[in-house]
Structures are given as structure tokens and as C-alpha cells.
Coordinates of C-alpha atoms and ligand atoms in Angstrom, one line a residue:
M1 CA -233.3 8.6 71.8
T2 CA -230.8 7.7 74.5
T3 CA -227.3 9.2 74.4
P4 CA -224.6 6.6 73.8
P5 CA -222.4 6.0 76.8
R6 CA -219.4 7.2 74.9
E7 CA -221.1 10.6 74.4
L8 CA -221.9 10.8 78.1
A9 CA -218.3 10.1 78.9
L10 CA -217.0 12.7 76.4
E11 CA -219.5 15.3 77.7
R12 CA -218.4 14.6 81.3
A13 CA -214.7 14.9 80.3
R14 CA -215.4 18.3 78.5
S15 CA -217.3 19.7 81.5
H16 CA -214.7 18.6 84.1
R17 CA -211.5 19.9 82.5
D18 CA -210.7 22.1 85.5
D19 CA -211.1 19.1 87.9
D20 CA -208.8 17.0 85.7
L21 CA -206.2 19.8 85.7
Q22 CA -206.3 20.1 89.5
D23 CA -205.8 16.4 89.9
L24 CA -203.0 16.3 87.5
F25 CA -201.4 19.3 89.3
T26 CA -201.5 17.4 92.6
L27 CA -199.6 14.6 90.9
L28 CA -197.1 17.0 89.4
R29 CA -196.4 18.9 92.6
Q30 CA -195.1 15.7 94.1
P31 CA -191.5 15.1 93.0
S32 CA -191.0 11.4 92.3
I33 CA -187.3 11.1 91.2
S34 CA -186.5 7.4 91.1
A35 CA -182.8 8.0 90.5
Q36 CA -182.5 9.8 93.8
N37 CA -185.3 8.1 95.6
I38 CA -187.1 11.4 96.2
G39 CA -190.8 11.4 96.8
V40 CA -191.5 8.1 95.0
E41 CA -193.6 6.5 97.8
E42 CA -195.6 9.7 98.3
C43 CA -196.3 9.8 94.6
A44 CA -197.4 6.1 94.6
V45 CA -199.9 6.9 97.3
L46 CA -201.3 9.8 95.2
E47 CA -201.6 7.5 92.2
E48 CA -203.5 4.9 94.3
S49 CA -206.0 7.4 95.4
L50 CA -206.5 8.7 91.9
L51 CA -207.2 5.2 90.6
R52 CA -209.6 4.4 93.5
D53 CA -211.4 7.7 92.8
A54 CA -211.7 6.7 89.1
G55 CA -213.6 3.5 90.2
L56 CA -210.9 0.9 90.0
S57 CA -210.0 -1.7 92.5
V58 CA -206.4 -1.0 93.5
R59 CA -203.5 -2.8 94.9
R60 CA -199.7 -2.9 94.8
L61 CA -198.1 -5.8 93.0
D62 CA -195.5 -7.6 94.9
A63 CA -192.3 -6.1 93.7
P64 CA -188.7 -5.3 94.6
G65 CA -187.8 -1.7 94.2
H66 CA -190.2 1.2 94.0
P67 CA -194.0 0.5 94.3
V68 CA -195.9 -0.9 91.3
I69 CA -199.5 0.3 91.4
Y70 CA -202.2 -1.8 89.8
G71 CA -205.8 -1.0 89.2
E72 CA -208.6 -3.0 87.4
W73 CA -212.2 -3.0 86.4
L74 CA -213.3 -6.4 85.1
G75 CA -217.1 -6.1 84.9
A76 CA -217.5 -6.7 81.1
P77 CA -217.2 -10.5 80.7
G78 CA -216.7 -11.6 77.1
K79 CA -215.3 -8.2 76.1
P80 CA -211.7 -7.5 75.4
T81 CA -209.3 -6.4 78.1
V82 CA -206.9 -3.5 77.7
L83 CA -203.8 -3.1 79.9
F84 CA -202.7 0.4 80.2
Y85 CA -199.1 1.0 81.2
G86 CA -197.5 4.1 82.5
H87 CA -194.8 5.4 84.9
Y88 CA -195.1 7.9 87.7
D89 CA -191.4 8.4 88.3
V90 CA -189.6 11.4 86.7
Q91 CA -186.1 12.5 85.8
P92 CA -184.1 14.7 88.1
A93 CA -184.8 18.4 87.4
D94 CA -181.2 19.6 87.0
P95 CA -179.8 21.9 85.8
L96 CA -182.2 24.0 88.0
E97 CA -180.9 27.4 86.8
L98 CA -182.2 26.8 83.3
W99 CA -185.9 26.4 84.4
H100 CA -188.1 29.5 83.9
S101 CA -190.4 28.4 86.7
D102 CA -190.0 26.0 89.6
P103 CA -189.7 22.4 88.2
F104 CA -192.2 21.0 90.7
T105 CA -194.7 23.9 90.6
P106 CA -196.9 23.3 87.6
T107 CA -197.2 26.5 85.7
I108 CA -199.4 27.3 82.7
R109 CA -197.8 29.6 80.0
D110 CA -199.0 29.9 76.4
G111 CA -201.4 26.9 76.6
R112 CA -198.7 24.6 78.1
I113 CA -198.2 23.1 81.5
Y114 CA -194.5 23.4 82.5
C115 CA -193.3 20.9 85.2
R116 CA -190.8 18.1 85.5
G117 CA -192.6 14.9 84.6
V118 CA -195.6 16.4 83.0
A119 CA -195.0 14.9 79.6
D120 CA -192.9 12.0 80.7
N121 CA -195.2 10.5 81.9
K122 CA -197.7 12.0 84.3
A123 CA -200.1 13.8 82.0
Q124 CA -200.0 10.9 79.5
H125 CA -201.0 8.1 81.9
F126 CA -203.3 10.5 83.7
S127 CA -205.3 10.7 80.5
H128 CA -206.2 7.0 80.8
I129 CA -207.2 7.4 84.4
A130 CA -209.3 10.5 83.6
A131 CA -211.0 8.6 80.7
I132 CA -211.8 5.7 83.0
R133 CA -213.2 8.0 85.7
H134 CA -215.3 10.0 83.3
W135 CA -216.8 6.9 81.7
L136 CA -217.5 5.2 85.0
K137 CA -219.0 8.3 86.6
A138 CA -221.1 9.0 83.6
N139 CA -222.3 5.4 83.0
G140 CA -221.6 3.3 86.0
S141 CA -219.8 0.6 84.0
L142 CA -217.1 0.4 81.3
P143 CA -217.7 -1.1 77.8
C144 CA -214.6 -3.3 78.1
N145 CA -212.3 -4.6 80.8
V146 CA -209.5 -2.3 81.9
K147 CA -206.3 -2.9 83.8
I148 CA -203.7 -0.3 84.5
M149 CA -200.2 -0.7 85.8
L150 CA -198.0 2.2 86.9
E151 CA -194.4 1.7 87.5
G152 CA -192.0 3.8 89.6
E153 CA -188.6 2.9 88.0
E154 CA -189.0 3.6 84.3
E155 CA -186.5 6.5 84.4
V156 CA -183.8 4.3 85.9
G157 CA -184.3 1.6 83.2
S158 CA -187.2 -0.5 84.8
P159 CA -184.7 -2.9 86.4
H160 CA -187.5 -5.0 88.0
L161 CA -190.3 -4.8 85.4
D162 CA -189.6 -8.1 83.8
T163 CA -189.5 -9.9 87.2
I164 CA -192.8 -8.2 88.2
V165 CA -194.6 -9.0 84.9
T166 CA -193.3 -12.6 84.9
A167 CA -194.5 -13.0 88.5
N168 CA -197.9 -11.5 87.7
K169 CA -198.7 -13.0 84.3
D170 CA -202.2 -14.0 85.3
I171 CA -203.2 -10.7 86.9
L172 CA -201.9 -8.8 83.8
A173 CA -203.4 -11.1 81.1
A174 CA -205.1 -8.9 78.5
D175 CA -205.8 -8.6 74.8
L176 CA -203.5 -5.7 74.1
V177 CA -201.2 -3.3 75.9
Y178 CA -201.6 0.4 75.4
T179 CA -198.9 2.9 76.4
S180 CA -198.9 6.6 76.0
D181 CA -195.5 8.0 76.5
G182 CA -193.0 10.1 74.6
P183 CA -193.7 12.7 71.9
V184 CA -195.1 12.2 68.4
T185 CA -192.5 12.7 65.7
D186 CA -194.5 15.1 63.6
D187 CA -196.8 17.6 65.3
R188 CA -199.3 17.4 62.5
Y189 CA -200.1 13.8 63.0
P190 CA -201.1 11.5 65.9
E191 CA -198.9 8.5 65.8
I192 CA -199.0 4.8 66.7
E193 CA -195.7 3.0 67.3
Y194 CA -195.4 -0.7 67.0
G195 CA -192.1 -1.2 68.6
V196 CA -189.1 0.4 70.4
R197 CA -185.4 0.1 70.1
G198 CA -183.5 -1.6 72.9
L199 CA -180.7 -0.2 75.0
L200 CA -177.4 -1.1 76.4
Y201 CA -175.4 1.4 78.6
V202 CA -171.8 1.0 79.5
E203 CA -169.1 2.9 81.2
I204 CA -165.5 2.7 80.0
E205 CA -162.6 3.8 82.2
A206 CA -158.9 4.3 81.2
T207 CA -156.3 4.6 83.9
G208 CA -152.6 5.7 83.7
A209 CA -150.3 6.6 86.6
N210 CA -151.3 6.2 90.2
R211 CA -152.0 10.0 90.5
D212 CA -152.5 13.1 88.5
L213 CA -149.1 14.3 87.2
H214 CA -147.3 17.5 86.3
S215 CA -147.4 17.5 82.5
G216 CA -144.0 19.1 82.3
H217 CA -142.3 16.5 84.5
W218 CA -144.2 13.5 83.2
G219 CA -145.7 14.3 79.7
G220 CA -144.3 12.0 77.1
V221 CA -143.5 9.5 79.9
A222 CA -146.8 8.5 81.5
P223 CA -149.8 7.4 79.4
N224 CA -152.7 9.9 78.9
P225 CA -156.0 8.1 79.7
I226 CA -158.0 10.7 77.7
L227 CA -155.9 9.9 74.6
A228 CA -156.4 6.2 75.3
L229 CA -160.2 6.7 75.2
A230 CA -159.9 8.7 72.0
R231 CA -157.9 5.9 70.4
L232 CA -160.3 3.3 71.6
L233 CA -163.2 5.3 70.1
N234 CA -161.4 5.4 66.8
T235 CA -161.5 1.6 66.7
M236 CA -165.2 1.5 67.6
I237 CA -166.8 3.8 65.0
D238 CA -165.7 5.0 61.6
D239 CA -166.2 8.3 59.7
E240 CA -169.4 6.9 58.2
N241 CA -170.7 6.2 61.7
Y242 CA -170.6 2.5 61.0
V243 CA -169.9 0.6 64.2
L244 CA -166.7 -1.4 63.9
I245 CA -167.3 -3.7 66.9
E246 CA -167.0 -7.2 65.4
D247 CA -170.5 -8.7 64.4
F248 CA -172.3 -5.7 65.9
Y249 CA -174.8 -5.8 63.0
E250 CA -175.0 -9.6 63.0
N251 CA -178.6 -9.9 64.3
V252 CA -180.1 -6.7 62.8
R253 CA -183.4 -7.9 61.2
V254 CA -184.4 -6.8 57.7
P255 CA -187.7 -4.9 58.1
T256 CA -190.8 -6.9 57.2
P257 CA -192.8 -5.8 54.1
G258 CA -195.5 -4.3 56.3
A259 CA -193.0 -2.3 58.3
Q260 CA -191.2 -1.1 55.2
A261 CA -194.5 0.0 53.6
A262 CA -195.5 1.9 56.7
L263 CA -192.1 3.6 56.7
E264 CA -192.5 4.7 53.1
K265 CA -195.8 6.3 53.9
L266 CA -194.5 8.4 56.7
P267 CA -194.9 12.1 55.9
F268 CA -191.8 13.2 57.7
D269 CA -190.1 16.4 56.4
T270 CA -186.5 15.6 57.1
A271 CA -185.2 19.1 56.3
A272 CA -187.7 20.6 58.8
T273 CA -186.9 18.0 61.4
I274 CA -183.2 18.7 61.2
A275 CA -183.7 22.4 61.1
G276 CA -185.6 22.1 64.4
I277 CA -182.4 21.1 66.1
G278 CA -180.4 23.8 64.4
L279 CA -178.8 21.7 61.7
T280 CA -178.8 21.6 57.9
E281 CA -177.8 18.1 57.3
M282 CA -177.6 14.7 59.0
V283 CA -174.4 12.9 59.8
P284 CA -173.2 10.2 57.4
P285 CA -174.1 7.8 55.8
A286 CA -175.8 10.0 53.3
D287 CA -177.9 7.3 51.6
R288 CA -180.0 6.4 54.7
S289 CA -183.3 8.2 55.4
Y290 CA -184.0 9.8 58.7
A291 CA -186.8 7.3 59.5
E292 CA -184.6 4.3 58.6
R293 CA -181.9 5.6 61.0
I294 CA -184.3 6.0 63.9
M295 CA -186.3 2.8 63.4
F296 CA -184.2 0.1 61.8
Q297 CA -180.6 0.9 62.7
P298 CA -178.7 0.5 65.9
T299 CA -176.5 3.3 67.2
L300 CA -173.4 3.7 69.4
N301 CA -173.6 7.1 71.2
I302 CA -171.0 8.7 73.4
A303 CA -173.1 10.2 76.2
G304 CA -170.3 11.8 78.2
I305 CA -166.6 11.9 78.7
T306 CA -164.8 13.0 81.8
G307 CA -161.2 13.4 82.8
G308 CA -158.4 15.9 83.5
Y309 CA -158.9 19.5 84.1
S310 CA -161.7 21.4 82.4
G311 CA -162.2 24.2 84.9
E312 CA -161.5 27.9 84.5
G313 CA -158.0 29.0 83.2
S314 CA -155.2 26.5 82.7
K315 CA -153.8 23.7 84.7
T316 CA -151.0 21.7 83.2
V317 CA -152.0 18.3 84.4
L318 CA -151.6 14.8 83.0
P319 CA -154.6 13.0 84.3
A320 CA -154.5 9.6 86.0
R321 CA -157.9 8.5 84.8
A322 CA -160.6 9.3 82.3
S323 CA -164.0 7.7 81.7
M324 CA -166.8 7.8 79.2
K325 CA -170.4 6.6 79.1
I326 CA -171.8 5.1 76.0
D327 CA -175.4 4.2 75.1
M328 CA -176.3 1.9 72.3
R329 CA -179.8 1.7 70.8
L330 CA -180.6 -1.8 69.6
V331 CA -183.0 -3.1 67.0
P332 CA -184.7 -6.5 66.6
D333 CA -183.1 -9.1 67.0
Q334 CA -180.1 -7.6 68.8
T335 CA -180.1 -8.2 72.6
P336 CA -178.2 -6.3 75.4
D337 CA -176.5 -9.5 76.5
E338 CA -175.2 -10.2 73.1
I339 CA -174.0 -6.7 72.4
W340 CA -172.4 -6.5 75.9
E341 CA -170.3 -9.6 75.0
K342 CA -169.3 -8.0 71.7
I343 CA -168.3 -4.6 73.1
S344 CA -166.5 -6.0 76.1
A345 CA -164.5 -8.4 73.8
H346 CA -163.7 -5.3 71.6
V347 CA -162.5 -3.3 74.6
D348 CA -160.4 -6.2 75.9
K349 CA -158.8 -6.5 72.5
H350 CA -158.2 -2.8 71.7
G351 CA -158.0 -0.9 75.0
K352 CA -154.8 -1.3 76.9
G353 CA -155.3 -0.3 80.6
I354 CA -159.0 0.2 79.8
T355 CA -161.9 -1.5 81.6
I356 CA -165.6 -1.6 80.7
K357 CA -168.6 -2.1 82.9
R358 CA -172.2 -2.6 82.2
L359 CA -174.6 -0.1 83.8
D360 CA -177.9 -1.9 84.6
G361 CA -179.4 -4.7 82.5
G362 CA -180.3 -2.8 79.4
M363 CA -183.5 -3.3 77.4
L364 CA -184.5 -5.6 74.6
P365 CA -185.9 -4.1 71.4
S366 CA -189.6 -4.9 70.9
F367 CA -191.9 -5.4 67.9
T368 CA -195.6 -5.8 67.2
P369 CA -196.7 -6.4 63.5
V370 CA -198.3 -3.3 61.9
E371 CA -200.9 -5.7 60.5
H372 CA -202.1 -7.0 63.9
P373 CA -206.0 -6.8 64.1
M374 CA -206.0 -4.9 67.4
G375 CA -204.1 -2.2 65.4
D376 CA -207.3 -1.3 63.5
I377 CA -209.1 -0.5 66.8
V378 CA -206.2 1.5 68.1
R379 CA -205.9 3.5 64.8
A380 CA -209.7 4.2 64.8
A381 CA -209.6 5.4 68.4
V382 CA -206.7 7.7 67.8
E383 CA -208.3 9.2 64.7
R384 CA -211.5 10.0 66.6
G385 CA -209.6 11.4 69.6
F386 CA -207.3 13.7 67.6
G387 CA -209.5 14.3 64.6
T388 CA -206.7 13.2 62.2
V389 CA -205.7 9.9 60.7
P390 CA -202.7 8.7 62.6
I391 CA -199.4 7.6 61.0
S392 CA -198.0 4.1 61.7
V393 CA -194.4 4.1 62.9
P394 CA -193.0 0.6 62.8
S395 CA -190.6 1.5 65.7
A396 CA -189.9 4.4 68.0
G397 CA -186.3 5.6 68.2
G398 CA -186.2 5.6 72.0
S399 CA -186.4 2.7 74.4
L400 CA -189.1 1.5 76.7
P401 CA -189.4 -1.9 78.5
D402 CA -191.9 -2.9 75.8
S403 CA -190.6 -6.4 75.4
V404 CA -192.2 -7.4 78.7
W405 CA -195.5 -7.1 76.9
T406 CA -194.6 -8.6 73.5
Q407 CA -192.2 -11.3 74.8
T408 CA -193.0 -12.0 78.4
L409 CA -196.8 -11.7 78.1
G410 CA -196.9 -12.4 74.4
L411 CA -199.4 -9.6 73.7
P412 CA -199.6 -7.0 70.9
S413 CA -198.3 -3.7 72.3
F414 CA -199.2 -0.3 71.0
L415 CA -197.3 2.9 71.9
V416 CA -199.5 5.9 71.3
P417 CA -197.7 9.1 72.3
Y418 CA -200.1 11.8 73.3
G419 CA -197.3 14.3 73.6
A420 CA -195.9 16.9 71.2
P421 CA -192.4 17.0 69.7
E422 CA -191.3 20.2 71.6
Q423 CA -192.2 19.0 75.1
A424 CA -188.5 18.8 76.2
N425 CA -188.6 15.4 78.0
H426 CA -185.6 15.1 80.4
S427 CA -184.6 18.7 79.7
P428 CA -185.2 21.9 81.6
N429 CA -188.7 23.4 81.0
E430 CA -190.4 20.1 80.2
S431 CA -193.9 20.9 79.2
Y432 CA -197.2 19.5 77.9
R433 CA -199.8 21.2 75.7
L434 CA -203.2 21.5 77.4
E435 CA -204.9 20.7 74.1
R436 CA -203.1 17.3 74.0
L437 CA -204.2 16.5 77.6
Y438 CA -207.8 16.8 76.5
Q439 CA -207.3 15.0 73.2
G440 CA -205.6 12.2 75.0
I441 CA -208.4 11.8 77.5
E442 CA -210.9 11.6 74.6
T443 CA -208.7 9.1 72.7
S444 CA -208.7 6.8 75.7
I445 CA -212.5 7.1 75.9
H446 CA -212.8 6.2 72.2
L447 CA -210.4 3.2 72.7
M448 CA -212.6 1.7 75.4
D449 CA -215.7 2.4 73.4
L450 CA -214.3 0.7 70.3
L451 CA -212.9 -2.3 72.2
G452 CA -216.4 -2.7 73.7
Q453 CA -218.0 -2.9 70.3
G454 CA -215.4 -5.3 69.0
Ligands
ZN501 ZN1 -188.2 9.6 80.4

């Protein structure tokens, strides 16, 4: 009896784990910080050689900004085509003093790889590359058609992704888009996410006098810009965390029955989740579940506020300016453009001496129906790869440029995080569990196998 190609691929993956680890380490050692333009081109070159070595034909897509790497294998006519998406850029590593090992020297401790970018997103998209490589080296051909696109600007909000996808619609045509990024919500279950929240990021600045002032000479005379920001915030969000910006909720979509049913089946333990971040309760409103908040509700979050003196000891200063940054997570059918109009009108109306500016373009929310037929294949692959029935999460809490797939390309898009909740994306000591690296590779092997049978 002949061994099925899938088994040959899995056997090869299991017997080449050290090779995979070394290749991943090479990728990890190369910093690729898009925000600071550090090492991005060098990392793109490494990705190209990895894809080539896996057996794909590789090129760069014509793109403004950091390189977009594209690889394909299209030798299975009549079979479905999967488009894998990933990003090779990473967040800055600061604050460096909080790392227990060098952020760009991959280090294994307690079954985890510690390195900036390992979870977000290098180990995750590497899992697809390794799966393709093992299958091709074991069998000579793939069971379905495969495309992979790796972006170098995800951590700065993917400013060119929509332009690139729009310009390369034919090249990127597929039957589904499959992205592994972010952590699962509950470590006990693998997870499939069918959408993401959108994002709008703004900076608000208040100014007072033409210079910082002596608070004894000028206090009670000149305006305090920090106070102006506090007063503005008070008009933007109430004690129940309801956003007061006019018509902010106007386009929030009522969840579909399928999405609502999936949400009700989620086995999340809210108390344990909250305890994990050192809290005993959620902020108001009390009648809204954890999952509902993360998936179906928009937020207005104050990400940072700066102004005046906050150094050691005291300085009696009346500052001339203060600023704050606000991120808003958006849900279908809100759009960054629409919310920008609404928040800037609000600031114009309520903030005397206050200006607002939009930082980058933001991201649209995105949505694939839980009931989409490709979902059955994805769920089966994940169950085989992780050995556990996955949960269906109608929407992730975070933001990814997923709408380029669902809206620009019109494809179903599945977000299948291979990472664990405690992997500390964007934080010091980002890490990735070795076990999840191997489970991810096997899941991607099963996905190609099941697509080939479909
Ligand atoms: Zn990230």
C-alpha cells in the first residue's frame, strides 16, 4: 500500500524540525522594523530565498513602500487555490531593558522561542512556508494551488496594501485567503476568526500660551492645555464607556444569526480571562459579555497623553501644549473615513484651541460569513493539525488589513492564529511556543491536503 502524500509530508516535517528551527532563527535574527526602516530589505531577501527553497516561483510585486514578496505554485489545474498572507516586519523592541534576552537573538527557554517578531508574525507565516516545502520535497507536487504574499508594512498599518492588492488582482486571484497571525483567545482551543475590527488612529493637540509658563505668575490667567484635553475627553466618553461622539454607533451592524450563534457557543471563561490581566471585573457596561465587547462593539481608547512636567521631583510649570493619541476599533459597517468625519466635527465643536489630526489611513473592519463552505475545510484542517475541534470566532478584537481580501478581492478570508494567548505581541519578551510551531506546520499541511480533495 502506498503512503498518502499527506503522510509523507507530515513525516518529513516531523523529521526536519531542527532544520525548520534553524531557518526560522535566521529570519528572527534579522531585525525588520518597518517603523524605523531597520533591516526590512535584508529580511525581504531572506524571505525570498526561503520561498525559493520551498519550491515556489518568487517575485516582488510592484509596490510603493517596503517590498512585497510573492511566491506561487500553480501546478494543480482544476484544484482550489489558497492565498496565504503574512508579514515579515516587526514592532520596535523597546523598552530594551525589560527583555530577559537580546530581542534579536532567538533564545529557547521552557519550550518557547523568545525574540521580537517570533509570534507576530515570523513563526506563523513560516509555518506555511515550511508546510509547502515539506510537501513539495516529499512528493514533488502540491495537492492544490498555492500563493503566498508577505508584506513588510503591517506593523505600520499596511498603508499600501490596498493599492498593491488592487493593482495585482489577477495575480492574487484565489478561492480563499488564509492568514495565521495573532494569538488564540483561549489556550485550550484552536480558533478560526472570520473577521477583524477596523481601526482609526488620531492625535489631538491642545495649545495655550506661546511658551511654558511659571504657574505662580500665570496660573489662573493662561489656559492649561492638559485640562483642556481632560475636558474634551469628558465630552467624548461617559462613565458607562459609551462613546458620546454624535452618530458614532450609527453604522454598527447587528450581528447575523450565524455570528450570534457562534458567539454563544464560545467556551470563554471571562473570570479567568480577566484574572489573567490582574483584574477582577470588566469596566462598564455590566450587561455586555466579554466576547460581545471584543467582537461586535467599537471602542475609543486613549493610547497616550503627554504634556507638562512629569520628571523627577517638582517643577511648577503651566504647560503651553499637551497632546493625546486615541485609537478607535471599528466594527462592520463603520469606516475610518466616516468616523474621522464624526470625531473631527466633535473636536471642532467641543475643543477650544484644540486640533485633531488623523494618523495614517486606518483600516476597514472585515467580515466573512461563518457559514461559508470554505470554512468547513479550514475547520477540518485545524482540527487535524491541533487535535482539537476549533472554535469559531465571528470577529477578532484586533485589526488587520483583512478587508483587502473580503472587499477588494471579494474572497472569503479566514484568520487562523497559530499562536498562544501569552505570547506578548508588541511587548518585551515576545515569545512563541515550539509546540505551536510544529502544530501550525501540520495544520497547513492538512489544509493543502483537504483543499486538494475538495
Ligand atoms: Zn503586530
